[in-house]
Coordinates of C-alpha atoms and ligand atoms in Angstrom, one line a residue:
X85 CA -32.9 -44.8 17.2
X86 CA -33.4 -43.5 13.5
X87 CA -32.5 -46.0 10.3
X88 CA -33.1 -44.8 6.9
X89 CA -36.2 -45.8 6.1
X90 CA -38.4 -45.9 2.1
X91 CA -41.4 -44.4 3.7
X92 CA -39.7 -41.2 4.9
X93 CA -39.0 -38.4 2.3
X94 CA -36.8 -35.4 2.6
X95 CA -38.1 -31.9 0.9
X96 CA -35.6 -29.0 0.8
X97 CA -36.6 -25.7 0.0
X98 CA -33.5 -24.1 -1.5
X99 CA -35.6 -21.5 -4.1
X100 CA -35.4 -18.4 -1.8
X101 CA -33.4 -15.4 -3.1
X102 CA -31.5 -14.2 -0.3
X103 CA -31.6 -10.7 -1.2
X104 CA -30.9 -9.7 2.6
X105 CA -27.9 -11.7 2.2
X106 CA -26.8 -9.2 -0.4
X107 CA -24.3 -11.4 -2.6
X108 CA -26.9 -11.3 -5.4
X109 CA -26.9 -14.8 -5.6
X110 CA -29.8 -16.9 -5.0
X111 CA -29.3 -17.9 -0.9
X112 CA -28.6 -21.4 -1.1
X113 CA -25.7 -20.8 -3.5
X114 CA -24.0 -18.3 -1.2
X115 CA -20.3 -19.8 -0.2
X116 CA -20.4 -20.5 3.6
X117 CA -16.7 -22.2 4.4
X118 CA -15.7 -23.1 0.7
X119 CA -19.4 -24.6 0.1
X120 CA -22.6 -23.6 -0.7
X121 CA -25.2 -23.5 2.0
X122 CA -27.1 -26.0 0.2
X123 CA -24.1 -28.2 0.2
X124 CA -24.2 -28.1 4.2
X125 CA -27.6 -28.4 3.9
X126 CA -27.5 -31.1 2.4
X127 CA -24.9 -33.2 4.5
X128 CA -26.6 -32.5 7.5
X129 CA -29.8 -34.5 6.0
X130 CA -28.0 -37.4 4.6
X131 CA -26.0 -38.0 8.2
X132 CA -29.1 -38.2 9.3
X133 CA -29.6 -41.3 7.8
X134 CA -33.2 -40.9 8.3
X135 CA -34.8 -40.8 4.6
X136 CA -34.5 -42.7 1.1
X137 CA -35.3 -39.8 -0.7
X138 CA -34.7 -36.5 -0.8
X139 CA -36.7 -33.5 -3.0
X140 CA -34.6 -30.1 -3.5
X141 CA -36.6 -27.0 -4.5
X142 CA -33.6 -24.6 -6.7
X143 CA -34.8 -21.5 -8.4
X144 CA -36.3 -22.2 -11.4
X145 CA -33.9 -22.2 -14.0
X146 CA -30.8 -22.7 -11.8
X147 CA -28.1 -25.1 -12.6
X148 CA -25.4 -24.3 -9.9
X149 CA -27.4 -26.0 -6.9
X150 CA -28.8 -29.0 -9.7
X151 CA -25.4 -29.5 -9.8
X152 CA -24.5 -29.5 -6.0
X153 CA -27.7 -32.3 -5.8
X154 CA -26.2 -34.3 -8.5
X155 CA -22.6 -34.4 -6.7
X156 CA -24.3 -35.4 -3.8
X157 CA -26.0 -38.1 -5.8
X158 CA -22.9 -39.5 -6.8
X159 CA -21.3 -39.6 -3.6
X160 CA -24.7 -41.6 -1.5
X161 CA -26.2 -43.7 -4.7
X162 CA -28.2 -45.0 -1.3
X163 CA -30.2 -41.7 -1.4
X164 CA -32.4 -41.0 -4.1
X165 CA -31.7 -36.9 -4.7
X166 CA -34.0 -35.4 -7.1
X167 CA -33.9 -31.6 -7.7
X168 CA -37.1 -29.4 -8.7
X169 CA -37.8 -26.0 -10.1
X170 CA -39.2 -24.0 -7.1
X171 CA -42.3 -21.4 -6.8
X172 CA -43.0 -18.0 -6.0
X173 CA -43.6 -18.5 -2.1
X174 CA -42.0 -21.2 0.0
X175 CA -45.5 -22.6 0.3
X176 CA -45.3 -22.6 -3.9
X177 CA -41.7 -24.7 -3.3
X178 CA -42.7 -27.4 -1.0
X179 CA -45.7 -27.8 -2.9
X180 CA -43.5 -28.4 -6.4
X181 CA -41.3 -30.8 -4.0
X182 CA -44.1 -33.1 -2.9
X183 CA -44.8 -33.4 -6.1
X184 CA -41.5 -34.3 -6.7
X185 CA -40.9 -36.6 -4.1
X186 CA -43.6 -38.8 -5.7
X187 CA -45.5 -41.7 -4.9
X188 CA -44.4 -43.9 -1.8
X189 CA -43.5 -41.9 1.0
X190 CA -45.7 -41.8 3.9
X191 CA -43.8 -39.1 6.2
X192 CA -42.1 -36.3 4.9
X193 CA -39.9 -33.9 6.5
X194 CA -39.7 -30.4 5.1
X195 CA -36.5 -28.6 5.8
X196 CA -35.0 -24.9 4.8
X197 CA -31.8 -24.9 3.0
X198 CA -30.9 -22.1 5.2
X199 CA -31.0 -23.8 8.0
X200 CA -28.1 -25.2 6.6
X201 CA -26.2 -26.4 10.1
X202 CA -29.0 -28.2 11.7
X203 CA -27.2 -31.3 13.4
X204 CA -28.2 -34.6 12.1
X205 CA -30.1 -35.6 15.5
X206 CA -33.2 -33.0 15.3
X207 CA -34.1 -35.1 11.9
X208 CA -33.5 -37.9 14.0
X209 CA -35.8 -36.2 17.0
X210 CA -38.4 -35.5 14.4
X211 CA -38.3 -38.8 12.1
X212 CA -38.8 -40.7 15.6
X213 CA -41.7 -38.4 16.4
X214 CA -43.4 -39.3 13.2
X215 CA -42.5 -43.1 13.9
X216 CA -44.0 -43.1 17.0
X217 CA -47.1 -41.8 16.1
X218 CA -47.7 -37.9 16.0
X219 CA -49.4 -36.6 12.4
X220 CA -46.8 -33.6 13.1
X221 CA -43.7 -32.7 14.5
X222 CA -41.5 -29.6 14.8
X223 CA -38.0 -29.1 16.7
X224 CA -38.2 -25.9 19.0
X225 CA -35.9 -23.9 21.3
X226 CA -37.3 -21.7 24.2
X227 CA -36.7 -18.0 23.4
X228 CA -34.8 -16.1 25.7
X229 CA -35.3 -12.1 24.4
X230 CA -38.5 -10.7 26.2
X231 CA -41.0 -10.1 23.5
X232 CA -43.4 -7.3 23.5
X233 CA -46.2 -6.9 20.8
X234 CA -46.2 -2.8 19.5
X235 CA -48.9 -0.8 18.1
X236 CA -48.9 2.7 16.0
X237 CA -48.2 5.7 17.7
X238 CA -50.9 8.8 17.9
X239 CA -50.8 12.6 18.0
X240 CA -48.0 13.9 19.9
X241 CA -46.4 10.9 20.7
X242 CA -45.8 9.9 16.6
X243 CA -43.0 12.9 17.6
X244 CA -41.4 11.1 20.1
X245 CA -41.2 7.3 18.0
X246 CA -43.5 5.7 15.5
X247 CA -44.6 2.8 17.7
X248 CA -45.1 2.1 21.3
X249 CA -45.4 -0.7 23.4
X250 CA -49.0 -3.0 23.3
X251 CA -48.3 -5.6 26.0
X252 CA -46.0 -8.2 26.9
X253 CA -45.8 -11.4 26.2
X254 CA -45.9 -14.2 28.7
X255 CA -41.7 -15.4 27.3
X256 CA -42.6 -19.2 29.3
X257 CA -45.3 -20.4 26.7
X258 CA -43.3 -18.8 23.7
X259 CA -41.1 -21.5 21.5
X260 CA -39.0 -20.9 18.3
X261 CA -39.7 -23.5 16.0
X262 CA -36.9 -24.1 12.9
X263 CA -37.1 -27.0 10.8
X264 CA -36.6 -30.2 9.9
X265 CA -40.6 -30.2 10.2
X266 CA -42.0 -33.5 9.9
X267 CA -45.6 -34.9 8.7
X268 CA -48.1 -37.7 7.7
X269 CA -47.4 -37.1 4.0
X270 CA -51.4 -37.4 3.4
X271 CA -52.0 -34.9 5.6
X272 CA -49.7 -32.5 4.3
X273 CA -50.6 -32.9 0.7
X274 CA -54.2 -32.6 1.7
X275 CA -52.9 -29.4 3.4
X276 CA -51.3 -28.0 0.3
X277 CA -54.0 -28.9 -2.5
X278 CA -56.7 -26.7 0.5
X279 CA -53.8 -24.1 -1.1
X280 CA -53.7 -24.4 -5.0
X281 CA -55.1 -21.0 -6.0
X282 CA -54.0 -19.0 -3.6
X283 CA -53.5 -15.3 -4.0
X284 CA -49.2 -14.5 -3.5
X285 CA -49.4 -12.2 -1.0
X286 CA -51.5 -15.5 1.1
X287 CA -48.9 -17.4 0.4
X288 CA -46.5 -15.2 1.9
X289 CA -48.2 -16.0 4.8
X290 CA -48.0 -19.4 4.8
X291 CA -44.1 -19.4 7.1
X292 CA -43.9 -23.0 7.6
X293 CA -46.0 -26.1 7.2
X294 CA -46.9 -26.8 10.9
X295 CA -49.0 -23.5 10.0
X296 CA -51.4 -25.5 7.7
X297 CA -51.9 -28.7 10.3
X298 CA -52.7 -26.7 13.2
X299 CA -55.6 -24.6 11.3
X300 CA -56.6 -28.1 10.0
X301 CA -56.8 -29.4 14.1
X302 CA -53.6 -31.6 13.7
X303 CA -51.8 -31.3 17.0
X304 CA -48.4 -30.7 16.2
X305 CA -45.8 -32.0 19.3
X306 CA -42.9 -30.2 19.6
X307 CA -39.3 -31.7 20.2
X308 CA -35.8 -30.2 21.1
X309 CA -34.5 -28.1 18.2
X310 CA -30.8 -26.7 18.4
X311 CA -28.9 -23.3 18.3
X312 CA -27.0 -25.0 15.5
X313 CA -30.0 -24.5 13.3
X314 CA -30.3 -21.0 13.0
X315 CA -31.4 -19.1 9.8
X316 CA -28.7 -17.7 7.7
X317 CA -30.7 -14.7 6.9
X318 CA -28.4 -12.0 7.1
X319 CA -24.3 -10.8 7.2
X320 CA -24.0 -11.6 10.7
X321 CA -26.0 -14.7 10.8
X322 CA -23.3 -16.0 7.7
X323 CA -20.4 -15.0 10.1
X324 CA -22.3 -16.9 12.8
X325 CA -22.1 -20.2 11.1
X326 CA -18.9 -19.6 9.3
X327 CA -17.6 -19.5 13.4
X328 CA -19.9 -22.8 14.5
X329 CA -18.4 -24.7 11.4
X330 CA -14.7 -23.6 12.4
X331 CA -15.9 -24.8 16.4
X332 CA -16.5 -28.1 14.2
X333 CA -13.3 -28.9 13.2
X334 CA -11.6 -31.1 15.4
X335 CA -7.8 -29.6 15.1
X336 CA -8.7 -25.5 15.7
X337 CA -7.7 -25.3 18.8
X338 CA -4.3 -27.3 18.1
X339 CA -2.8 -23.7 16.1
Ligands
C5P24 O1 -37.3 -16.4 2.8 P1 -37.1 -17.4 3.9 O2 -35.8 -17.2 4.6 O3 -38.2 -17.4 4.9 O4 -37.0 -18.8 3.3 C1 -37.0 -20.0 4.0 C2 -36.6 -21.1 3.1 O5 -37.6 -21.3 2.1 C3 -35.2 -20.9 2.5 O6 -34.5 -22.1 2.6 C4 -35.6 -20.6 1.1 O7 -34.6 -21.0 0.1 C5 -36.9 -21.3 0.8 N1 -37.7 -20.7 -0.2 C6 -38.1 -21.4 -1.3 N2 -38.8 -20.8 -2.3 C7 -39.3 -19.5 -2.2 C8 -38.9 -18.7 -1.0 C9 -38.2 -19.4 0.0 O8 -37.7 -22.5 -1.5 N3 -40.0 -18.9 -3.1

């Protein structure tokens, strides 16, 4: 069982541009059922009950999504909701975040606005993780596609298609992680200051956090994630969560 606890901080990284999304908004701005996706995002952390505080990354300069976090702040004056101007990379935004979070929290979860339907029991899974012990924790699902790695094409067959199949990967060891991610905060600022000067196209790289601990020798144990937590990335992944959020509502199959 999860209670809100003072050590645990929440970061949100909400400073991505969505330009797949094609609104020409910045992502977490985009309207998913009358709200923003940060909004969502947002709700599904505080349910959670599991952290004190809670660190939003916006676009730099942004006041629309400030002003979702202040709302928010209003409504749960138990939650401490700061907002902070975010980088270049997502690595650049969760670095401005723990700076933001401050002093005083010794476990921090680090979760992607777009991942704005996560149910409030994978921050549970994690922040109970991180209780009990592990340096680093992220929710995962099996993946069900068969994956195959591909390689370049040569000669005639460049013709016939650019790439062809390498090998195929063994689909039982493969896991697809989402976030909340959670972490010893020491660890993971340690993690991000071995960063501070990175060139951007690195920090590109740098996906998630769980990334940095396992090239530091941190295991990172993995718990159950959820289909509800998928990435709005593109058109079809919007009208995937616009459907799971009508599936929410307790009166759509009463007409
Ligand atoms: O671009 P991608 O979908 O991988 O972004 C994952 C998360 O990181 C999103 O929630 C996005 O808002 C955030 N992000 C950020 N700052 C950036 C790039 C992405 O906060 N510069």
């Amino acid at each position: 069982m999860s209670t809100a606890q003072a050590s645990v901080g929440v970061i949100v990284v909400a400073a991505g541009s969505g330009t797949r999304l094609g609104y020409g908004l910045p992502k977490a701005q985009v309207p998913l059922a009358g709200e923003t996706i940060l909004a969502h995002a947002l709700r599904g952390v505080v349910e959670s009950g599991v952290a004190a505080r809670i660190c939003v990354a916006v676009p730099a300069g942004d006041t629309a999504l400030r002003q979702v976090c202040a709302g928010f702040a209003a409504q749960h004056p138990e939650v401490d909701i700061s907002t902070v101007d975010g980088g270049a990379s997502r690595a650049a935004s969760v670095a401005a975040a723990l700076r933001g979070l401050g002093e005083g929290a010794t476990r921090v979860l680090v979760h992607d606005a777009a991942r704005a339907l996560t149910p409030p029991e994978v921050f549970q899974r994690v922040a109970d993780a991180l209780a009990a012990g592990a340096r680093a924790v992220v929710p995962a699902v099996a993946v069900v596609d068969t994956i195959k790695t591909a390689t370049p094409s040569t000669g005639a067959e460049a013709d016939i298609a650019p790439e062809k199949v390498a090998a195929t990967v063994d689909r039982v060891q493969l896991r697809a992680v989402q976030t909340p991610q959670g972490f010893d905060a020491a660890a993971l600022a340690q993690a991000h200051q071995s960063l501070a000067g990175l060139a951007p196209a690195e920090a590109d790289g740098i996906t998630d956090e769980a990334l940095l601990m396992e090239r530091s020798g941190i295991d990172v144990m993995l718990v159950p994630g959820s289909a509800q937590a998928l990435k709005i990335t593109t058109q079809l992944d919007l009208a995937v969560a616009e459907a799971l959020l009508a599936a929410r509502q307790p009166n759509t199959m009463e007409g």
